[in-house]
Short mmCIF file of C-alpha atoms and ligand atoms in Angstrom, two decimals:
data_model
loop_
_atom_site.label_atom_id
_atom_site.label_comp_id
_atom_site.label_asym_id
_atom_site.label_seq_id
_atom_site.Cartn_x
_atom_site.Cartn_y
_atom_site.Cartn_z
CA ASP A 1 -0.03 -0.26 0.03
CA LYS A 2 0.97 3.57 -0.72
CA ILE A 3 1.80 5.37 2.04
CA PRO A 4 0.30 8.80 2.12
CA VAL A 5 2.48 11.88 1.37
CA LEU A 6 1.32 13.41 4.58
CA PHE A 7 2.82 10.42 6.48
CA GLN A 8 5.78 10.37 4.08
CA PRO A 9 8.94 11.71 6.29
CA LEU A 10 10.79 15.01 4.65
CA THR A 11 14.63 15.28 5.01
CA ILE A 12 15.66 19.24 4.80
CA LYS A 13 19.56 19.70 5.09
CA ASP A 14 19.97 17.35 8.45
CA MET A 15 16.64 17.42 9.67
CA THR A 16 13.85 14.65 8.95
CA ILE A 17 10.95 15.15 9.82
CA ALA A 18 8.45 12.09 10.48
CA ASN A 19 5.59 13.57 8.79
CA ARG A 20 4.23 16.70 7.05
CA VAL A 21 2.73 17.61 10.21
CA ILE A 22 3.91 21.35 11.72
CA VAL A 23 2.61 22.88 14.50
CA ALA A 24 2.35 26.16 13.74
CA PRO A 25 3.75 28.62 15.79
CA MET A 26 0.99 29.89 18.59
CA CYS A 27 1.86 33.03 20.69
CA MET A 28 0.45 31.97 24.41
CA TYR A 29 0.96 34.99 26.27
CA SER A 30 2.63 32.56 29.13
CA ALA A 31 5.79 33.79 29.61
CA LYS A 32 7.43 36.07 32.13
CA ASP A 33 10.65 38.50 30.81
CA GLY A 34 10.51 36.42 27.79
CA PHE A 35 11.11 33.27 29.93
CA MET A 36 9.33 30.12 28.79
CA THR A 37 7.74 28.37 31.83
CA THR A 38 6.20 24.72 32.32
CA PHE A 39 3.36 26.30 30.33
CA HIS A 40 5.48 25.76 27.16
CA VAL A 41 6.89 22.41 28.20
CA VAL A 42 3.11 20.82 28.31
CA HIS A 43 2.02 22.96 25.45
CA LEU A 44 4.94 22.22 23.13
CA GLY A 45 5.88 19.08 24.56
CA SER A 46 1.92 17.53 24.20
CA PHE A 47 2.25 18.00 20.31
CA ALA A 48 5.37 16.00 20.03
CA ILE A 49 4.08 13.16 22.43
CA HIS A 50 1.07 13.08 20.07
CA GLY A 51 3.03 12.91 16.43
CA ALA A 52 3.74 16.09 15.13
CA GLY A 53 6.79 15.62 12.72
CA LEU A 54 7.64 19.49 13.76
CA VAL A 55 6.75 21.72 16.50
CA ILE A 56 7.51 25.51 15.76
CA ALA A 57 7.29 27.48 18.89
CA GLU A 58 5.64 30.93 19.32
CA ALA A 59 7.26 33.95 18.51
CA SER A 60 9.88 34.83 20.23
CA ALA A 61 11.49 38.02 20.35
CA VAL A 62 15.05 38.83 19.31
CA GLU A 63 15.18 41.99 21.80
CA PRO A 64 12.83 42.83 24.25
CA ARG A 65 10.55 45.78 22.84
CA GLY A 66 10.33 43.46 19.86
CA ARG A 67 7.60 41.62 21.80
CA ILE A 68 3.79 41.55 21.22
CA SER A 69 3.29 41.73 24.81
CA PRO A 70 4.83 41.56 28.01
CA GLN A 71 4.33 37.79 28.36
CA ASP A 72 5.79 36.96 24.87
CA VAL A 73 8.77 34.39 24.79
CA GLY A 74 11.95 35.93 24.58
CA ILE A 75 15.14 34.62 22.92
CA TRP A 76 17.20 37.62 23.23
CA SER A 77 19.39 36.70 26.25
CA ASP A 78 21.69 33.62 26.93
CA ASP A 79 19.34 33.43 30.02
CA HIS A 80 16.43 31.81 27.84
CA ILE A 81 18.44 28.81 26.42
CA HIS A 82 18.09 26.91 29.16
CA LYS A 83 14.28 26.15 29.46
CA ILE A 84 14.19 26.08 25.22
CA LYS A 85 16.50 23.39 25.75
CA GLU A 86 14.72 21.48 28.29
CA ILE A 87 11.74 21.39 25.62
CA ALA A 88 13.77 20.47 22.81
CA ASP A 89 15.26 17.66 24.49
CA PHE A 90 11.25 16.95 25.29
CA ILE A 91 10.44 16.81 21.94
CA HIS A 92 13.47 14.89 20.41
CA ALA A 93 12.69 11.88 22.85
CA GLN A 94 9.60 11.81 21.33
CA GLY A 95 10.60 11.52 17.88
CA SER A 96 9.80 15.06 16.57
CA LYS A 97 11.55 17.96 15.67
CA MET A 98 11.47 21.42 17.09
CA GLY A 99 11.97 25.02 15.88
CA ILE A 100 11.51 28.48 17.24
CA GLN A 101 10.05 31.75 15.48
CA LEU A 102 12.53 34.65 15.76
CA ALA A 103 10.60 37.81 16.05
CA HIS A 104 10.15 41.67 16.14
CA ALA A 105 6.64 42.90 16.67
CA GLY A 106 7.32 46.17 14.95
CA ARG A 107 4.20 48.38 15.23
CA LYS A 108 2.18 46.15 16.86
CA ALA A 109 4.52 45.85 19.61
CA SER A 110 3.67 46.46 23.62
CA MET A 111 0.05 45.61 23.21
CA PRO A 112 -2.08 44.06 26.52
CA PRO A 113 -2.35 40.39 26.38
CA PRO A 114 -5.68 38.90 25.56
CA TYR A 115 -6.34 36.96 28.54
CA SER A 116 -4.98 39.00 31.68
CA GLN A 117 -4.14 41.98 33.00
CA VAL A 118 -0.51 43.20 33.15
CA PRO A 119 0.85 46.29 35.08
CA GLU A 120 0.83 49.62 33.06
CA SER A 121 4.89 49.59 33.96
CA ASP A 122 5.40 46.39 32.11
CA PHE A 123 4.52 48.06 28.82
CA TRP A 124 7.11 50.02 26.81
CA LEU A 125 4.97 52.28 24.89
CA ASP A 126 6.99 55.29 23.68
CA ASP A 127 9.69 52.72 21.92
CA VAL A 128 7.18 50.94 19.60
CA VAL A 129 9.36 51.11 16.65
CA ALA A 130 8.68 50.63 13.00
CA PRO A 131 10.20 51.63 9.07
CA SER A 132 7.79 54.76 9.71
CA GLY A 133 6.27 56.40 12.29
CA GLY A 134 2.65 58.08 12.71
CA GLU A 135 -0.63 56.39 12.45
CA PRO A 136 -1.97 56.70 9.08
CA PHE A 137 -2.74 53.04 8.92
CA LYS A 138 -3.15 52.58 12.61
CA TRP A 139 -4.15 48.51 13.19
CA SER A 140 -6.37 49.51 15.69
CA GLU A 141 -7.48 51.55 18.52
CA ALA A 142 -5.30 49.84 20.78
CA PHE A 143 -2.18 50.01 18.88
CA VAL A 144 0.81 52.26 20.03
CA THR A 145 1.75 55.37 17.50
CA PRO A 146 4.94 53.87 16.43
CA ARG A 147 8.20 56.04 16.09
CA GLU A 148 10.93 55.11 12.89
CA LEU A 149 14.14 53.43 13.47
CA SER A 150 17.33 55.20 12.51
CA VAL A 151 19.67 52.99 9.90
CA GLU A 152 21.51 52.09 13.02
CA GLU A 153 18.94 50.99 14.96
CA ILE A 154 18.01 48.69 12.14
CA GLN A 155 21.42 47.34 11.84
CA ARG A 156 21.54 46.32 15.23
CA ILE A 157 17.96 44.26 15.08
CA VAL A 158 19.79 42.51 11.77
CA LYS A 159 22.59 41.65 14.39
CA ALA A 160 19.85 40.66 16.87
CA PHE A 161 18.44 38.17 14.56
CA GLY A 162 21.81 36.09 14.21
CA THR A 163 22.66 36.42 17.87
CA ALA A 164 19.30 34.53 18.45
CA SER A 165 20.00 32.10 15.94
CA VAL A 166 23.41 31.14 17.83
CA ARG A 167 21.01 30.80 21.07
CA ALA A 168 18.35 28.64 19.30
CA SER A 169 21.18 26.04 17.92
CA LYS A 170 22.80 26.19 21.46
CA ALA A 171 19.45 25.08 22.83
CA GLY A 172 19.59 22.24 20.07
CA LEU A 173 16.58 23.21 17.77
CA ASP A 174 16.30 21.65 14.74
CA THR A 175 15.34 24.63 12.89
CA VAL A 176 14.41 28.53 13.02
CA GLU A 177 11.86 30.16 11.53
CA ILE A 178 11.90 34.07 10.66
CA HIS A 179 8.86 36.27 10.97
CA GLY A 180 8.43 37.64 8.24
CA ALA A 181 4.49 37.89 8.30
CA HIS A 182 0.95 39.46 9.81
CA GLY A 183 2.29 43.06 10.44
CA TYR A 184 5.14 42.40 12.37
CA LEU A 185 8.18 44.45 12.10
CA ILE A 186 9.60 42.02 8.38
CA HIS A 187 6.09 42.65 7.16
CA ASN A 188 6.12 46.28 8.01
CA PHE A 189 9.25 47.26 5.75
CA LEU A 190 8.10 44.79 2.95
CA SER A 191 4.81 46.44 2.39
CA PRO A 192 4.56 50.25 0.76
CA ILE A 193 1.46 50.81 3.25
CA THR A 194 3.71 51.00 6.26
CA ASN A 195 7.16 51.61 4.83
CA GLN A 196 6.91 55.39 3.67
CA ARG A 197 11.00 55.50 3.77
CA THR A 198 13.26 57.45 1.41
CA ASP A 199 16.68 55.73 2.30
CA GLN A 200 17.94 52.33 1.29
CA TYR A 201 15.39 50.68 3.33
CA GLY A 202 12.15 52.05 1.67
CA GLY A 203 10.74 52.57 -1.90
CA SER A 204 11.62 50.10 -4.60
CA LEU A 205 10.59 46.62 -3.86
CA GLU A 206 14.39 45.70 -3.71
CA ASN A 207 14.56 48.55 -0.59
CA ARG A 208 11.64 47.26 1.30
CA ALA A 209 13.36 43.80 1.14
CA ARG A 210 16.93 44.52 2.08
CA PHE A 211 15.85 44.31 6.28
CA LEU A 212 14.41 40.91 5.30
CA LEU A 213 17.42 39.92 3.12
CA GLU A 214 19.95 41.63 5.75
CA ILE A 215 18.33 39.30 8.33
CA VAL A 216 18.17 35.95 6.39
CA LYS A 217 22.11 36.28 5.68
CA GLU A 218 22.85 37.11 9.23
CA VAL A 219 20.86 33.84 10.30
CA ARG A 220 22.06 31.75 7.30
CA GLU A 221 25.62 33.05 8.85
CA ASN A 222 25.22 32.19 12.42
CA PHE A 223 22.73 29.23 12.54
CA PRO A 224 24.60 25.93 11.32
CA LYS A 225 24.81 25.69 7.37
CA GLU A 226 23.33 21.68 8.11
CA LYS A 227 20.22 23.02 9.40
CA PRO A 228 17.04 24.26 7.38
CA ILE A 229 15.72 27.75 7.76
CA PHE A 230 12.25 28.63 7.46
CA LEU A 231 10.64 31.98 6.80
CA ARG A 232 7.07 32.89 7.40
CA VAL A 233 5.23 35.94 5.44
CA SER A 234 2.10 37.35 4.29
CA ALA A 235 1.69 36.82 0.94
CA SER A 236 -0.30 40.03 0.92
CA ASP A 237 -2.16 42.77 2.77
CA LEU A 238 -5.43 41.83 1.35
CA VAL A 239 -6.34 45.30 0.67
CA GLU A 240 -6.67 45.47 -2.80
CA GLU A 241 -10.14 45.35 -3.02
CA VAL A 242 -10.09 48.31 -0.15
CA ILE A 243 -7.34 50.65 -0.83
CA ASP A 244 -6.38 52.39 -4.06
CA GLY A 245 -2.60 52.12 -4.72
CA PRO A 246 0.27 49.92 -3.82
CA SER A 247 0.16 47.41 -1.13
CA TRP A 248 2.01 44.47 -0.53
CA ASP A 249 0.74 41.00 -2.87
CA ILE A 250 1.50 38.11 -3.89
CA GLU A 251 3.69 39.18 -6.99
CA GLN A 252 6.18 40.84 -4.94
CA THR A 253 6.12 37.71 -2.63
CA VAL A 254 6.84 35.42 -5.43
CA GLN A 255 9.69 37.74 -6.25
CA ILE A 256 11.13 37.55 -3.05
CA ALA A 257 10.64 34.16 -2.44
CA LYS A 258 13.21 33.59 -5.20
CA TRP A 259 15.68 36.10 -3.72
CA VAL A 260 15.43 34.51 0.17
CA LYS A 261 16.24 30.97 -1.79
CA GLU A 262 19.03 32.10 -2.71
CA ALA A 263 20.24 33.63 0.08
CA GLY A 264 19.20 30.44 2.17
CA VAL A 265 16.02 30.04 3.24
CA ASP A 266 14.90 26.49 2.90
CA VAL A 267 11.10 26.60 3.62
CA PHE A 268 8.43 29.07 2.78
CA HIS A 269 5.83 29.50 5.05
CA VAL A 270 2.78 31.25 3.55
CA SER A 271 0.34 33.01 5.35
CA SER A 272 -1.54 35.94 4.63
CA GLY A 273 -2.41 39.50 5.86
CA GLY A 274 -2.04 41.00 9.48
CA ASN A 275 -0.58 44.44 8.69
CA VAL A 276 -3.80 46.76 7.73
CA ALA A 277 -6.59 47.04 9.68
CA GLN A 278 -8.90 47.83 6.64
CA GLN A 279 -7.88 44.22 5.42
CA SER A 280 -10.55 42.43 3.87
CA ILE A 281 -10.21 38.49 4.81
CA LYS A 282 -12.25 35.70 3.17
CA ALA A 283 -11.20 32.86 5.48
CA PHE A 284 -12.35 29.36 4.47
CA PRO A 285 -10.64 25.71 4.43
CA GLY A 286 -7.42 25.92 2.69
CA TYR A 287 -7.93 29.58 2.03
CA GLN A 288 -4.23 30.44 1.72
CA VAL A 289 -3.32 27.32 -0.46
CA PRO A 290 -3.43 29.10 -3.27
CA PHE A 291 -0.64 31.54 -2.03
CA ALA A 292 1.50 28.52 -1.38
CA GLU A 293 0.56 26.65 -4.68
CA ARG A 294 1.82 30.01 -6.65
CA ILE A 295 5.09 30.17 -5.02
CA LYS A 296 5.36 26.37 -5.38
CA LYS A 297 5.20 26.45 -8.96
CA GLU A 298 7.34 29.70 -9.63
CA VAL A 299 9.93 29.17 -7.20
CA PRO A 300 11.10 25.53 -8.06
CA GLY A 301 13.47 24.09 -5.85
CA LEU A 302 12.09 26.22 -2.76
CA ILE A 303 10.20 23.87 0.18
CA VAL A 304 6.76 24.98 0.69
CA ALA A 305 4.70 25.02 4.03
CA ALA A 306 0.90 25.62 3.43
CA VAL A 307 -1.28 27.04 6.57
CA GLY A 308 -4.47 28.47 7.29
CA ILE A 309 -7.76 26.22 8.11
CA ILE A 310 -6.47 22.83 7.16
CA THR A 311 -9.03 20.91 8.94
CA GLY A 312 -7.74 16.96 8.79
CA GLY A 313 -5.93 14.57 7.27
CA LYS A 314 -8.07 13.74 3.31
CA MET A 315 -7.47 17.75 2.83
CA ALA A 316 -4.05 17.89 4.07
CA GLU A 317 -3.56 14.78 1.79
CA GLU A 318 -4.94 16.28 -1.32
CA VAL A 319 -3.01 19.50 -1.09
CA LEU A 320 0.40 17.57 -0.78
CA GLU A 321 -0.84 15.18 -3.29
CA GLN A 322 -1.72 17.54 -5.90
CA GLU A 323 1.66 19.45 -5.37
CA LYS A 324 0.44 22.80 -3.69
CA ALA A 325 2.57 22.48 -0.81
CA ASP A 326 5.20 20.16 0.61
CA LEU A 327 4.43 21.06 4.44
CA ILE A 328 1.20 21.08 6.15
CA ALA A 329 0.90 23.29 9.41
CA VAL A 330 -2.09 23.68 11.51
CA ALA A 331 -2.89 26.38 14.41
CA ARG A 332 -5.87 26.30 15.93
CA GLY A 333 -6.66 22.54 14.66
CA PHE A 334 -4.51 21.34 17.44
CA LEU A 335 -5.78 23.53 19.79
CA ARG A 336 -9.31 21.79 19.48
CA ASP A 337 -7.30 18.31 19.00
CA PRO A 338 -4.30 17.75 20.49
CA HIS A 339 -5.05 14.10 18.59
CA PHE A 340 -4.87 15.64 15.40
CA VAL A 341 -2.08 13.68 13.81
CA LEU A 342 -3.50 10.47 14.90
CA ASN A 343 -7.45 11.18 13.85
CA ALA A 344 -4.94 12.30 10.12
CA ALA A 345 -3.44 9.07 10.57
CA ASN A 346 -6.90 7.01 11.40
CA GLU A 347 -8.76 9.27 8.00
CA LEU A 348 -5.91 8.27 6.14
CA ASN A 349 -5.86 4.59 7.06
CA VAL A 350 -2.11 4.88 7.90
CA LYS A 351 -1.59 1.20 9.75
CA ALA A 352 1.94 0.20 8.23
CA LYS A 353 5.86 1.78 8.02
CA PHE A 354 6.07 2.77 11.59
CA SER A 355 8.76 5.25 12.23
CA GLN A 356 10.35 5.37 15.77
CA GLN A 357 7.72 8.03 16.19
CA GLN A 358 4.68 6.42 14.71
CA SER A 359 5.31 3.27 16.79
CA ASN A 360 5.17 5.54 19.70
CA LEU A 361 2.10 6.68 18.25
CA LYS A 362 0.53 3.19 18.32
CA TRP A 363 1.53 2.50 21.61
CA ARG A 364 -0.15 5.70 23.13
CA GLY A 365 -3.62 5.66 21.35
CA GLY A 366 -3.19 2.83 18.44
CA LEU A 367 -3.43 3.81 14.61
CA ALA A 368 -6.27 1.36 13.99
CA LYS A 369 -9.50 2.31 13.65
C1 LIG B 1 -1.72 32.26 16.00
N1 LIG B 1 -0.48 32.90 15.03
C2 LIG B 1 0.62 32.90 14.58
N2 LIG B 1 1.42 33.05 13.77
C3 LIG B 1 2.54 33.51 13.77
O1 LIG B 1 3.37 33.15 12.78
N3 LIG B 1 3.31 33.57 15.11
C4 LIG B 1 2.71 33.48 15.92
O2 LIG B 1 3.29 33.71 17.05
C5 LIG B 1 1.35 33.39 16.27
N4 LIG B 1 0.56 33.27 17.35
C6 LIG B 1 -0.55 32.69 17.30
C7 LIG B 1 -1.71 32.44 18.55
C8 LIG B 1 -2.83 31.75 18.27
C9 LIG B 1 -3.56 31.41 19.57
C10 LIG B 1 -3.36 31.45 17.15
C11 LIG B 1 -4.62 30.78 16.88
C12 LIG B 1 -2.58 31.85 16.04
C13 LIG B 1 -1.35 32.06 13.39
C14 LIG B 1 -1.01 30.76 13.48
O3 LIG B 1 0.00 30.20 13.39
C15 LIG B 1 -2.17 30.37 12.14
O4 LIG B 1 -0.86 30.95 10.72
C16 LIG B 1 -3.22 30.53 11.91
O5 LIG B 1 -3.88 30.16 12.67
C17 LIG B 1 -3.74 29.82 10.72
O6 LIG B 1 -4.05 28.75 10.94
P1 LIG B 1 -4.58 27.62 11.85
O7 LIG B 1 -5.53 28.12 12.78
O8 LIG B 1 -6.33 27.78 10.78
O9 LIG B 1 -4.87 26.14 11.52
#
């Protein structure tokens, strides 16, 4: 019997993942001073116990003011390494791989976490930074007016992505994902809506992509060369129907996909939106898959991950089988159902071919219907 693509292993550089299911990064607002906690051990560890091929830890800030909220994870200090390594060791013992998302929140920083009260003194309202200051495209009323970064500050942030990659490697992580999506700092630079600079970091696509490409280069130089690098992007600002004038779109995304591939990105993780309050998102199962498919067609050799309401094994398998993507990332599906992988296996009748990991699965709950 043919093994469904979803359950075929994939080797990217030196990282072999046992199946094609990735747990997408999810902020859990459960960190203190950037430190992961027991919450993260249990939360991330459980996905590995239940068979996800790769678990990507949430957006982790490369400098303190790059956190979305005071309760975000950070990777700006060597002291953060220890807890991340504890989780990586556990995940490896389950036969899964672990990555972390390296992030800077840009103009969406210093926000209140959604589920808890934080003292006012924990915020940094006067140090929320972006390619351009001012508030013409304020995301929501709760957002702080950002201040424009100097070139010197930009270059320090680029370096911070590099030192964060060294820490990720010291923690034993198999990969890092650069967060270039959802209206955070890198996306702020890419989009002509949020980037109104007139220096080498603004204007032409090449200039708007300069910050991203410098980060990719810095991460590639600082993360072990045998380990893969992911980049997550928003393929569009999703405002073509509501804003007249230039915005970030799939055509520009195709171009930067080619550039980052040359610069050493191995996996392109395709999301959308998050940069502009006026965006028009029509979310339905698989709604972002066409963006992934377009990248996969136009940039041969670049491994592509699809994400966005991918609801189960059959749907995931169809995306892979039709070669619209190489990997399937799931976020909310895992929150609702930590057994997402087991249920996908049942849906697809996967019983044969046990990797170390799949035999663990069998032992823990059985693959048979
Ligand atoms: C997210 N998402 C997200 N994305 C990202 O790139 N970094 C992050 O830290 C987070 N944090 C986060 C927290 C929570 C609670 C949710 C639900 C989502 C977006 C997520 O990775 C994913 O792209 C979307 O949720 C769409 O995929 P699903 O949920 O439809 O599978």
